Amino acid sequence: MASLLGNTPSVLRNVPEIKDVDVVTSLLQIHGVTVEKDPESGDLTLDPQGAKTAPSNEIDAHAGDSRIPILFCGPLIHSIGEAFIPDLGGCRIGDRPIDFHLEVLRNFGAVVDKRANGISISAPHGLKGAKVDLPYPSVGATEQVLLTAVRAEGITELTGAAVEPEIMDLIALLQKMGAIITVQTDRVIRIEGVNELHGYNHRAIPDRNESASWASAALATRGDIYVEGADQQDLTSFLNTYRKIGGDFEVHDDGIRFFHPGGELKPLVLETDVHPGFMTDWQQPLVVALTQAHGVSIVHETVYENRFGFTEALVRMGATIQLHRECLGAVPCRFGQRNFKHSAVITGPSQLVGRDIDIPDLRGGFSHLIAALAADGTSHVTGIELISRGYERFLEKVQGLGARVEISEIL
């Protein structure tokens, strides 16, 4: 999306073959951006010089149920003066309102008009730098500020910003384009707007969510998996937890080996949090491994209020998991006393058995896949196309690791 901000082509390397990338590239193309993929390297060259307005029905068709289009707003307004966002979908893990995003855009001077089929956003007087204070360090809202502020007139000061590795990587990319961005202490980011940006040449960072997912798969199945590209620095909190449970790992220059060293897995108390805490996307795959730990584990989800829906299938497979509305953690979170079942008590070890499973969301789906591989018997799984949103060639990978998978329909 940042390529729309430049006045020359950009090159993005290390691009995964996942559905979310397909959604973004198709949305760029209908907005007039030329996208060329190198057949050998997979690198993308993105030329925004023909950027134009796209019909709302085409935007809706190409976006599907993805929430990605909300991040097109700033770049499209800077590039062509307006943006249209269809009604947004996404994984069923909580409300995930876009209020943060719309309020951010209004702070910059954007005019937000609700239509029957979506939201139209424009800036008749241009976008101006602003003071933005996020009530929660949302990754998406922080990205929205960065993508909007870099070419807004004047200075933007963002407080309450997310500081995840993906945010730092986006800042590095924007700096390559000519942006002036300072990351200060206490989640404060300062952006000095510039009149124009040029294209970038950038290698995307490895996906730490996929690394943690395969690590949990190794633990739950008593396996041994080498994840090429896994980065220790971006997985510090996860690796500490992994070791506490009883998993082991070896850090190499080009990846990390994750394995079950034998013996009993240990229970623990875990709370998800924004970076540098334990990431919410790591929680679901790890819960499967915790069903095999000896004792009682407690997981307190503080980022998304309804992220334990995936445990229903685990219980049907034989896991002992109880969900609670109370904050079963060290500190009460924003979901306390709001009737959300956001804490889980997992008692193990449980003998899992194969069942029919319908995948509810991306991370939950991968978690179900892990459970099916750890279970006795055969599981029949539907909805696996959701996993393709964020995991590259996952079926090919699990088959390469020794899983017996039969595909009964074309994905």
JSON list of N, CA and C in Angstrom, two decimals, residues 219-285:
[
{"chain": "A", "resi": 219, "resn": "LEU", "atom": "N", "xyz": [5.66, -28.78, 19.24]},
{"chain": "A", "resi": 219, "resn": "LEU", "atom": "CA", "xyz": [5.46, -29.13, 20.64]},
{"chain": "A", "resi": 219, "resn": "LEU", "atom": "C", "xyz": [4.26, -30.05, 20.82]},
{"chain": "A", "resi": 220, "resn": "ALA", "atom": "N", "xyz": [3.15, -29.70, 20.17]},
{"chain": "A", "resi": 220, "resn": "ALA", "atom": "CA", "xyz": [1.91, -30.48, 20.34]},
{"chain": "A", "resi": 220, "resn": "ALA", "atom": "C", "xyz": [2.02, -31.88, 19.78]},
{"chain": "A", "resi": 221, "resn": "THR", "atom": "N", "xyz": [2.82, -32.05, 18.71]},
{"chain": "A", "resi": 221, "resn": "THR", "atom": "CA", "xyz": [2.91, -33.36, 18.05]},
{"chain": "A", "resi": 221, "resn": "THR", "atom": "C", "xyz": [4.17, -34.13, 18.46]},
{"chain": "A", "resi": 222, "resn": "ARG", "atom": "N", "xyz": [4.91, -33.60, 19.45]},
{"chain": "A", "resi": 222, "resn": "ARG", "atom": "CA", "xyz": [6.18, -34.19, 19.87]},
{"chain": "A", "resi": 222, "resn": "ARG", "atom": "C", "xyz": [7.12, -34.30, 18.67]},
{"chain": "A", "resi": 223, "resn": "GLY", "atom": "N", "xyz": [7.17, -33.23, 17.90]},
{"chain": "A", "resi": 223, "resn": "GLY", "atom": "CA", "xyz": [7.93, -33.23, 16.66]},
{"chain": "A", "resi": 223, "resn": "GLY", "atom": "C", "xyz": [9.19, -32.39, 16.72]},
{"chain": "A", "resi": 224, "resn": "ASP", "atom": "N", "xyz": [9.74, -32.13, 15.54]},
{"chain": "A", "resi": 224, "resn": "ASP", "atom": "CA", "xyz": [11.02, -31.44, 15.40]},
{"chain": "A", "resi": 224, "resn": "ASP", "atom": "C", "xyz": [10.96, -30.68, 14.07]},
{"chain": "A", "resi": 225, "resn": "ILE", "atom": "N", "xyz": [10.89, -29.34, 14.13]},
{"chain": "A", "resi": 225, "resn": "ILE", "atom": "CA", "xyz": [10.70, -28.54, 12.93]},
{"chain": "A", "resi": 225, "resn": "ILE", "atom": "C", "xyz": [11.75, -27.43, 12.87]},
{"chain": "A", "resi": 226, "resn": "TYR", "atom": "N", "xyz": [12.42, -27.32, 11.73]},
{"chain": "A", "resi": 226, "resn": "TYR", "atom": "CA", "xyz": [13.35, -26.20, 11.51]},
{"chain": "A", "resi": 226, "resn": "TYR", "atom": "C", "xyz": [12.62, -25.14, 10.70]},
{"chain": "A", "resi": 227, "resn": "VAL", "atom": "N", "xyz": [12.51, -23.93, 11.25]},
{"chain": "A", "resi": 227, "resn": "VAL", "atom": "CA", "xyz": [11.80, -22.83, 10.58]},
{"chain": "A", "resi": 227, "resn": "VAL", "atom": "C", "xyz": [12.82, -21.85, 10.02]},
{"chain": "A", "resi": 228, "resn": "GLU", "atom": "N", "xyz": [13.04, -21.94, 8.74]},
{"chain": "A", "resi": 228, "resn": "GLU", "atom": "CA", "xyz": [13.99, -21.04, 8.09]},
{"chain": "A", "resi": 228, "resn": "GLU", "atom": "C", "xyz": [13.45, -19.62, 8.08]},
{"chain": "A", "resi": 229, "resn": "GLY", "atom": "N", "xyz": [14.29, -18.67, 8.47]},
{"chain": "A", "resi": 229, "resn": "GLY", "atom": "CA", "xyz": [13.88, -17.27, 8.50]},
{"chain": "A", "resi": 229, "resn": "GLY", "atom": "C", "xyz": [13.34, -16.82, 9.84]},
{"chain": "A", "resi": 230, "resn": "ALA", "atom": "N", "xyz": [13.06, -17.75, 10.76]},
{"chain": "A", "resi": 230, "resn": "ALA", "atom": "CA", "xyz": [12.59, -17.35, 12.09]},
{"chain": "A", "resi": 230, "resn": "ALA", "atom": "C", "xyz": [13.65, -16.48, 12.77]},
{"chain": "A", "resi": 231, "resn": "ASP", "atom": "N", "xyz": [13.20, -15.39, 13.37]},
{"chain": "A", "resi": 231, "resn": "ASP", "atom": "CA", "xyz": [14.12, -14.40, 13.95]},
{"chain": "A", "resi": 231, "resn": "ASP", "atom": "C", "xyz": [14.00, -14.36, 15.46]},
{"chain": "A", "resi": 232, "resn": "GLN", "atom": "N", "xyz": [15.08, -14.65, 16.16]},
{"chain": "A", "resi": 232, "resn": "GLN", "atom": "CA", "xyz": [15.05, -14.70, 17.62]},
{"chain": "A", "resi": 232, "resn": "GLN", "atom": "C", "xyz": [14.61, -13.38, 18.24]},
{"chain": "A", "resi": 233, "resn": "GLN", "atom": "N", "xyz": [15.11, -12.28, 17.73]},
{"chain": "A", "resi": 233, "resn": "GLN", "atom": "CA", "xyz": [14.84, -10.98, 18.32]},
{"chain": "A", "resi": 233, "resn": "GLN", "atom": "C", "xyz": [13.34, -10.66, 18.32]},
{"chain": "A", "resi": 234, "resn": "ASP", "atom": "N", "xyz": [12.64, -11.04, 17.27]},
{"chain": "A", "resi": 234, "resn": "ASP", "atom": "CA", "xyz": [11.21, -10.75, 17.18]},
{"chain": "A", "resi": 234, "resn": "ASP", "atom": "C", "xyz": [10.36, -11.78, 17.91]},
{"chain": "A", "resi": 235, "resn": "LEU", "atom": "N", "xyz": [10.99, -12.83, 18.44]},
{"chain": "A", "resi": 235, "resn": "LEU", "atom": "CA", "xyz": [10.25, -13.90, 19.11]},
{"chain": "A", "resi": 235, "resn": "LEU", "atom": "C", "xyz": [10.64, -14.05, 20.58]},
{"chain": "A", "resi": 236, "resn": "THR", "atom": "N", "xyz": [11.28, -13.04, 21.15]},
{"chain": "A", "resi": 236, "resn": "THR", "atom": "CA", "xyz": [11.84, -13.16, 22.50]},
{"chain": "A", "resi": 236, "resn": "THR", "atom": "C", "xyz": [10.80, -13.62, 23.51]},
{"chain": "A", "resi": 237, "resn": "SER", "atom": "N", "xyz": [9.65, -12.97, 23.56]},
{"chain": "A", "resi": 237, "resn": "SER", "atom": "CA", "xyz": [8.62, -13.32, 24.54]},
{"chain": "A", "resi": 237, "resn": "SER", "atom": "C", "xyz": [8.10, -14.73, 24.28]},
{"chain": "A", "resi": 238, "resn": "PHE", "atom": "N", "xyz": [7.91, -15.09, 23.04]},
{"chain": "A", "resi": 238, "resn": "PHE", "atom": "CA", "xyz": [7.43, -16.43, 22.72]},
{"chain": "A", "resi": 238, "resn": "PHE", "atom": "C", "xyz": [8.44, -17.48, 23.13]},
{"chain": "A", "resi": 239, "resn": "LEU", "atom": "N", "xyz": [9.71, -17.25, 22.85]},
{"chain": "A", "resi": 239, "resn": "LEU", "atom": "CA", "xyz": [10.75, -18.24, 23.16]},
{"chain": "A", "resi": 239, "resn": "LEU", "atom": "C", "xyz": [10.86, -18.47, 24.66]},
{"chain": "A", "resi": 240, "resn": "ASN", "atom": "N", "xyz": [10.72, -17.42, 25.45]},
{"chain": "A", "resi": 240, "resn": "ASN", "atom": "CA", "xyz": [10.74, -17.59, 26.90]},
{"chain": "A", "resi": 240, "resn": "ASN", "atom": "C", "xyz": [9.60, -18.49, 27.36]},
{"chain": "A", "resi": 241, "resn": "THR", "atom": "N", "xyz": [8.41, -18.24, 26.84]},
{"chain": "A", "resi": 241, "resn": "THR", "atom": "CA", "xyz": [7.24, -19.06, 27.20]},
{"chain": "A", "resi": 241, "resn": "THR", "atom": "C", "xyz": [7.42, -20.49, 26.72]},
{"chain": "A", "resi": 242, "resn": "TYR", "atom": "N", "xyz": [7.93, -20.65, 25.51]},
{"chain": "A", "resi": 242, "resn": "TYR", "atom": "CA", "xyz": [8.15, -21.98, 24.92]},
{"chain": "A", "resi": 242, "resn": "TYR", "atom": "C", "xyz": [9.06, -22.82, 25.81]},
{"chain": "A", "resi": 243, "resn": "ARG", "atom": "N", "xyz": [10.09, -22.18, 26.34]},
{"chain": "A", "resi": 243, "resn": "ARG", "atom": "CA", "xyz": [11.03, -22.89, 27.21]},
{"chain": "A", "resi": 243, "resn": "ARG", "atom": "C", "xyz": [10.41, -23.22, 28.56]},
{"chain": "A", "resi": 244, "resn": "LYS", "atom": "N", "xyz": [9.57, -22.33, 29.08]},
{"chain": "A", "resi": 244, "resn": "LYS", "atom": "CA", "xyz": [8.90, -22.59, 30.36]},
{"chain": "A", "resi": 244, "resn": "LYS", "atom": "C", "xyz": [7.98, -23.79, 30.26]},
{"chain": "A", "resi": 245, "resn": "ILE", "atom": "N", "xyz": [7.32, -23.96, 29.13]},
{"chain": "A", "resi": 245, "resn": "ILE", "atom": "CA", "xyz": [6.41, -25.10, 28.95]},
{"chain": "A", "resi": 245, "resn": "ILE", "atom": "C", "xyz": [7.18, -26.41, 28.90]},
{"chain": "A", "resi": 246, "resn": "GLY", "atom": "N", "xyz": [8.41, -26.35, 28.41]},
{"chain": "A", "resi": 246, "resn": "GLY", "atom": "CA", "xyz": [9.19, -27.57, 28.27]},
{"chain": "A", "resi": 246, "resn": "GLY", "atom": "C", "xyz": [9.65, -27.83, 26.85]},
{"chain": "A", "resi": 247, "resn": "GLY", "atom": "N", "xyz": [9.33, -26.89, 25.94]},
{"chain": "A", "resi": 247, "resn": "GLY", "atom": "CA", "xyz": [9.85, -27.00, 24.58]},
{"chain": "A", "resi": 247, "resn": "GLY", "atom": "C", "xyz": [11.30, -26.57, 24.53]},
{"chain": "A", "resi": 248, "resn": "ASP", "atom": "N", "xyz": [11.97, -26.94, 23.46]},
{"chain": "A", "resi": 248, "resn": "ASP", "atom": "CA", "xyz": [13.37, -26.54, 23.31]},
{"chain": "A", "resi": 248, "resn": "ASP", "atom": "C", "xyz": [13.57, -25.99, 21.91]},
{"chain": "A", "resi": 249, "resn": "PHE", "atom": "N", "xyz": [14.65, -25.23, 21.73]},
{"chain": "A", "resi": 249, "resn": "PHE", "atom": "CA", "xyz": [14.94, -24.64, 20.43]},
{"chain": "A", "resi": 249, "resn": "PHE", "atom": "C", "xyz": [16.43, -24.36, 20.31]},
{"chain": "A", "resi": 250, "resn": "GLU", "atom": "N", "xyz": [16.87, -24.31, 19.07]},
{"chain": "A", "resi": 250, "resn": "GLU", "atom": "CA", "xyz": [18.25, -23.96, 18.74]},
{"chain": "A", "resi": 250, "resn": "GLU", "atom": "C", "xyz": [18.23, -22.80, 17.76]},
{"chain": "A", "resi": 251, "resn": "VAL", "atom": "N", "xyz": [18.91, -21.72, 18.08]},
{"chain": "A", "resi": 251, "resn": "VAL", "atom": "CA", "xyz": [18.94, -20.54, 17.21]},
{"chain": "A", "resi": 251, "resn": "VAL", "atom": "C", "xyz": [20.12, -20.63, 16.26]},
{"chain": "A", "resi": 252, "resn": "HIS", "atom": "N", "xyz": [19.85, -20.55, 14.96]},
{"chain": "A", "resi": 252, "resn": "HIS", "atom": "CA", "xyz": [20.89, -20.54, 13.94]},
{"chain": "A", "resi": 252, "resn": "HIS", "atom": "C", "xyz": [20.86, -19.21, 13.20]},
{"chain": "A", "resi": 253, "resn": "ASP", "atom": "N", "xyz": [21.86, -18.97, 12.39]},
{"chain": "A", "resi": 253, "resn": "ASP", "atom": "CA", "xyz": [21.93, -17.70, 11.67]},
{"chain": "A", "resi": 253, "resn": "ASP", "atom": "C", "xyz": [20.76, -17.51, 10.71]},
{"chain": "A", "resi": 254, "resn": "ASP", "atom": "N", "xyz": [20.26, -18.61, 10.13]},
{"chain": "A", "resi": 254, "resn": "ASP", "atom": "CA", "xyz": [19.21, -18.49, 9.12]},
{"chain": "A", "resi": 254, "resn": "ASP", "atom": "C", "xyz": [17.87, -19.05, 9.57]},
{"chain": "A", "resi": 255, "resn": "GLY", "atom": "N", "xyz": [17.71, -19.32, 10.87]},
{"chain": "A", "resi": 255, "resn": "GLY", "atom": "CA", "xyz": [16.43, -19.84, 11.34]},
{"chain": "A", "resi": 255, "resn": "GLY", "atom": "C", "xyz": [16.54, -20.43, 12.73]},
{"chain": "A", "resi": 256, "resn": "ILE", "atom": "N", "xyz": [15.45, -21.05, 13.17]},
{"chain": "A", "resi": 256, "resn": "ILE", "atom": "CA", "xyz": [15.38, -21.64, 14.50]},
{"chain": "A", "resi": 256, "resn": "ILE", "atom": "C", "xyz": [14.82, -23.06, 14.40]},
{"chain": "A", "resi": 257, "resn": "ARG", "atom": "N", "xyz": [15.46, -23.99, 15.08]},
{"chain": "A", "resi": 257, "resn": "ARG", "atom": "CA", "xyz": [14.94, -25.35, 15.20]},
{"chain": "A", "resi": 257, "resn": "ARG", "atom": "C", "xyz": [14.10, -25.43, 16.47]},
{"chain": "A", "resi": 258, "resn": "PHE", "atom": "N", "xyz": [12.83, -25.82, 16.32]},
{"chain": "A", "resi": 258, "resn": "PHE", "atom": "CA", "xyz": [11.92, -26.01, 17.45]},
{"chain": "A", "resi": 258, "resn": "PHE", "atom": "C", "xyz": [11.64, -27.50, 17.60]},
{"chain": "A", "resi": 259, "resn": "PHE", "atom": "N", "xyz": [11.71, -28.01, 18.84]},
{"chain": "A", "resi": 259, "resn": "PHE", "atom": "CA", "xyz": [11.47, -29.44, 19.02]},
{"chain": "A", "resi": 259, "resn": "PHE", "atom": "C", "xyz": [10.99, -29.76, 20.43]},
{"chain": "A", "resi": 260, "resn": "HIS", "atom": "N", "xyz": [10.33, -30.90, 20.54]},
{"chain": "A", "resi": 260, "resn": "HIS", "atom": "CA", "xyz": [9.92, -31.46, 21.83]},
{"chain": "A", "resi": 260, "resn": "HIS", "atom": "C", "xyz": [11.07, -32.33, 22.32]},
{"chain": "A", "resi": 261, "resn": "PRO", "atom": "N", "xyz": [11.71, -31.97, 23.44]},
{"chain": "A", "resi": 261, "resn": "PRO", "atom": "CA", "xyz": [12.91, -32.69, 23.88]},
{"chain": "A", "resi": 261, "resn": "PRO", "atom": "C", "xyz": [12.61, -33.99, 24.62]},
{"chain": "A", "resi": 262, "resn": "GLY", "atom": "N", "xyz": [11.32, -34.33, 24.78]},
{"chain": "A", "resi": 262, "resn": "GLY", "atom": "CA", "xyz": [10.95, -35.49, 25.59]},
{"chain": "A", "resi": 262, "resn": "GLY", "atom": "C", "xyz": [10.55, -35.05, 26.98]},
{"chain": "A", "resi": 263, "resn": "GLY", "atom": "N", "xyz": [9.95, -35.95, 27.71]},
{"chain": "A", "resi": 263, "resn": "GLY", "atom": "CA", "xyz": [9.50, -35.62, 29.06]},
{"chain": "A", "resi": 263, "resn": "GLY", "atom": "C", "xyz": [8.15, -34.94, 29.04]},
{"chain": "A", "resi": 264, "resn": "GLU", "atom": "N", "xyz": [7.72, -34.49, 30.22]},
{"chain": "A", "resi": 264, "resn": "GLU", "atom": "CA", "xyz": [6.40, -33.90, 30.37]},
{"chain": "A", "resi": 264, "resn": "GLU", "atom": "C", "xyz": [6.43, -32.40, 30.09]},
{"chain": "A", "resi": 265, "resn": "LEU", "atom": "N", "xyz": [5.39, -31.91, 29.41]},
{"chain": "A", "resi": 265, "resn": "LEU", "atom": "CA", "xyz": [5.23, -30.47, 29.24]},
{"chain": "A", "resi": 265, "resn": "LEU", "atom": "C", "xyz": [4.64, -29.89, 30.52]},
{"chain": "A", "resi": 266, "resn": "LYS", "atom": "N", "xyz": [5.03, -28.66, 30.83]},
{"chain": "A", "resi": 266, "resn": "LYS", "atom": "CA", "xyz": [4.62, -28.02, 32.09]},
{"chain": "A", "resi": 266, "resn": "LYS", "atom": "C", "xyz": [3.51, -27.01, 31.83]},
{"chain": "A", "resi": 267, "resn": "PRO", "atom": "N", "xyz": [2.55, -26.90, 32.76]},
{"chain": "A", "resi": 267, "resn": "PRO", "atom": "CA", "xyz": [1.50, -25.88, 32.62]},
{"chain": "A", "resi": 267, "resn": "PRO", "atom": "C", "xyz": [2.06, -24.51, 32.98]},
{"chain": "A", "resi": 268, "resn": "LEU", "atom": "N", "xyz": [1.32, -23.46, 32.65]},
{"chain": "A", "resi": 268, "resn": "LEU", "atom": "CA", "xyz": [1.75, -22.11, 33.01]},
{"chain": "A", "resi": 268, "resn": "LEU", "atom": "C", "xyz": [0.58, -21.15, 32.96]},
{"chain": "A", "resi": 269, "resn": "VAL", "atom": "N", "xyz": [0.81, -19.96, 33.49]},
{"chain": "A", "resi": 269, "resn": "VAL", "atom": "CA", "xyz": [-0.17, -18.86, 33.43]},
{"chain": "A", "resi": 269, "resn": "VAL", "atom": "C", "xyz": [0.35, -17.86, 32.41]},
{"chain": "A", "resi": 270, "resn": "LEU", "atom": "N", "xyz": [-0.51, -17.50, 31.46]},
{"chain": "A", "resi": 270, "resn": "LEU", "atom": "CA", "xyz": [-0.07, -16.68, 30.33]},
{"chain": "A", "resi": 270, "resn": "LEU", "atom": "C", "xyz": [-1.08, -15.57, 30.06]},
{"chain": "A", "resi": 271, "resn": "GLU", "atom": "N", "xyz": [-0.58, -14.36, 29.80]},
{"chain": "A", "resi": 271, "resn": "GLU", "atom": "CA", "xyz": [-1.42, -13.25, 29.38]},
{"chain": "A", "resi": 271, "resn": "GLU", "atom": "C", "xyz": [-0.93, -12.71, 28.05]},
{"chain": "A", "resi": 272, "resn": "THR", "atom": "N", "xyz": [-1.84, -12.53, 27.12]},
{"chain": "A", "resi": 272, "resn": "THR", "atom": "CA", "xyz": [-1.46, -11.89, 25.86]},
{"chain": "A", "resi": 272, "resn": "THR", "atom": "C", "xyz": [-1.35, -10.38, 26.09]},
{"chain": "A", "resi": 273, "resn": "ASP", "atom": "N", "xyz": [-0.58, -9.73, 25.22]},
{"chain": "A", "resi": 273, "resn": "ASP", "atom": "CA", "xyz": [-0.40, -8.29, 25.36]},
{"chain": "A", "resi": 273, "resn": "ASP", "atom": "C", "xyz": [0.16, -7.75, 24.06]},
{"chain": "A", "resi": 274, "resn": "VAL", "atom": "N", "xyz": [0.17, -6.44, 23.94]},
{"chain": "A", "resi": 274, "resn": "VAL", "atom": "CA", "xyz": [0.81, -5.81, 22.79]},
{"chain": "A", "resi": 274, "resn": "VAL", "atom": "C", "xyz": [2.33, -5.95, 22.95]},
{"chain": "A", "resi": 275, "resn": "HIS", "atom": "N", "xyz": [3.06, -5.75, 21.86]},
{"chain": "A", "resi": 275, "resn": "HIS", "atom": "CA", "xyz": [4.52, -5.86, 21.88]},
{"chain": "A", "resi": 275, "resn": "HIS", "atom": "C", "xyz": [5.10, -4.88, 22.90]},
{"chain": "A", "resi": 276, "resn": "PRO", "atom": "N", "xyz": [6.05, -5.31, 23.72]},
{"chain": "A", "resi": 276, "resn": "PRO", "atom": "CA", "xyz": [6.85, -6.54, 23.63]},
{"chain": "A", "resi": 276, "resn": "PRO", "atom": "C", "xyz": [6.31, -7.73, 24.42]},
{"chain": "A", "resi": 277, "resn": "GLY", "atom": "N", "xyz": [5.02, -7.73, 24.72]},
{"chain": "A", "resi": 277, "resn": "GLY", "atom": "CA", "xyz": [4.43, -8.85, 25.44]},
{"chain": "A", "resi": 277, "resn": "GLY", "atom": "C", "xyz": [4.17, -10.04, 24.54]},
{"chain": "A", "resi": 278, "resn": "PHE", "atom": "N", "xyz": [3.45, -11.02, 25.07]},
{"chain": "A", "resi": 278, "resn": "PHE", "atom": "CA", "xyz": [3.14, -12.25, 24.34]},
{"chain": "A", "resi": 278, "resn": "PHE", "atom": "C", "xyz": [2.01, -11.96, 23.35]},
{"chain": "A", "resi": 279, "resn": "MET", "atom": "N", "xyz": [2.28, -12.11, 22.08]},
{"chain": "A", "resi": 279, "resn": "MET", "atom": "CA", "xyz": [1.35, -11.68, 21.03]},
{"chain": "A", "resi": 279, "resn": "MET", "atom": "C", "xyz": [0.08, -12.53, 21.01]},
{"chain": "A", "resi": 280, "resn": "THR", "atom": "N", "xyz": [-1.05, -11.89, 20.76]},
{"chain": "A", "resi": 280, "resn": "THR", "atom": "CA", "xyz": [-2.31, -12.61, 20.71]},
{"chain": "A", "resi": 280, "resn": "THR", "atom": "C", "xyz": [-2.35, -13.68, 19.64]},
{"chain": "A", "resi": 281, "resn": "ASP", "atom": "N", "xyz": [-1.68, -13.46, 18.51]},
{"chain": "A", "resi": 281, "resn": "ASP", "atom": "CA", "xyz": [-1.68, -14.45, 17.43]},
{"chain": "A", "resi": 281, "resn": "ASP", "atom": "C", "xyz": [-0.90, -15.71, 17.79]},
{"chain": "A", "resi": 282, "resn": "TRP", "atom": "N", "xyz": [-0.08, -15.64, 18.83]},
{"chain": "A", "resi": 282, "resn": "TRP", "atom": "CA", "xyz": [0.68, -16.83, 19.26]},
{"chain": "A", "resi": 282, "resn": "TRP", "atom": "C", "xyz": [-0.15, -17.70, 20.20]},
{"chain": "A", "resi": 283, "resn": "GLN", "atom": "N", "xyz": [-1.18, -17.11, 20.77]},
{"chain": "A", "resi": 283, "resn": "GLN", "atom": "CA", "xyz": [-1.94, -17.79, 21.82]},
{"chain": "A", "resi": 283, "resn": "GLN", "atom": "C", "xyz": [-2.66, -19.03, 21.33]},
{"chain": "A", "resi": 284, "resn": "GLN", "atom": "N", "xyz": [-3.37, -18.93, 20.19]},
{"chain": "A", "resi": 284, "resn": "GLN", "atom": "CA", "xyz": [-4.22, -20.03, 19.76]},
{"chain": "A", "resi": 284, "resn": "GLN", "atom": "C", "xyz": [-3.44, -21.31, 19.44]},
{"chain": "A", "resi": 285, "resn": "PRO", "atom": "N", "xyz": [-2.37, -21.26, 18.64]},
{"chain": "A", "resi": 285, "resn": "PRO", "atom": "CA", "xyz": [-1.61, -22.49, 18.42]},
{"chain": "A", "resi": 285, "resn": "PRO", "atom": "C", "xyz": [-1.00, -23.05, 19.70]}
]
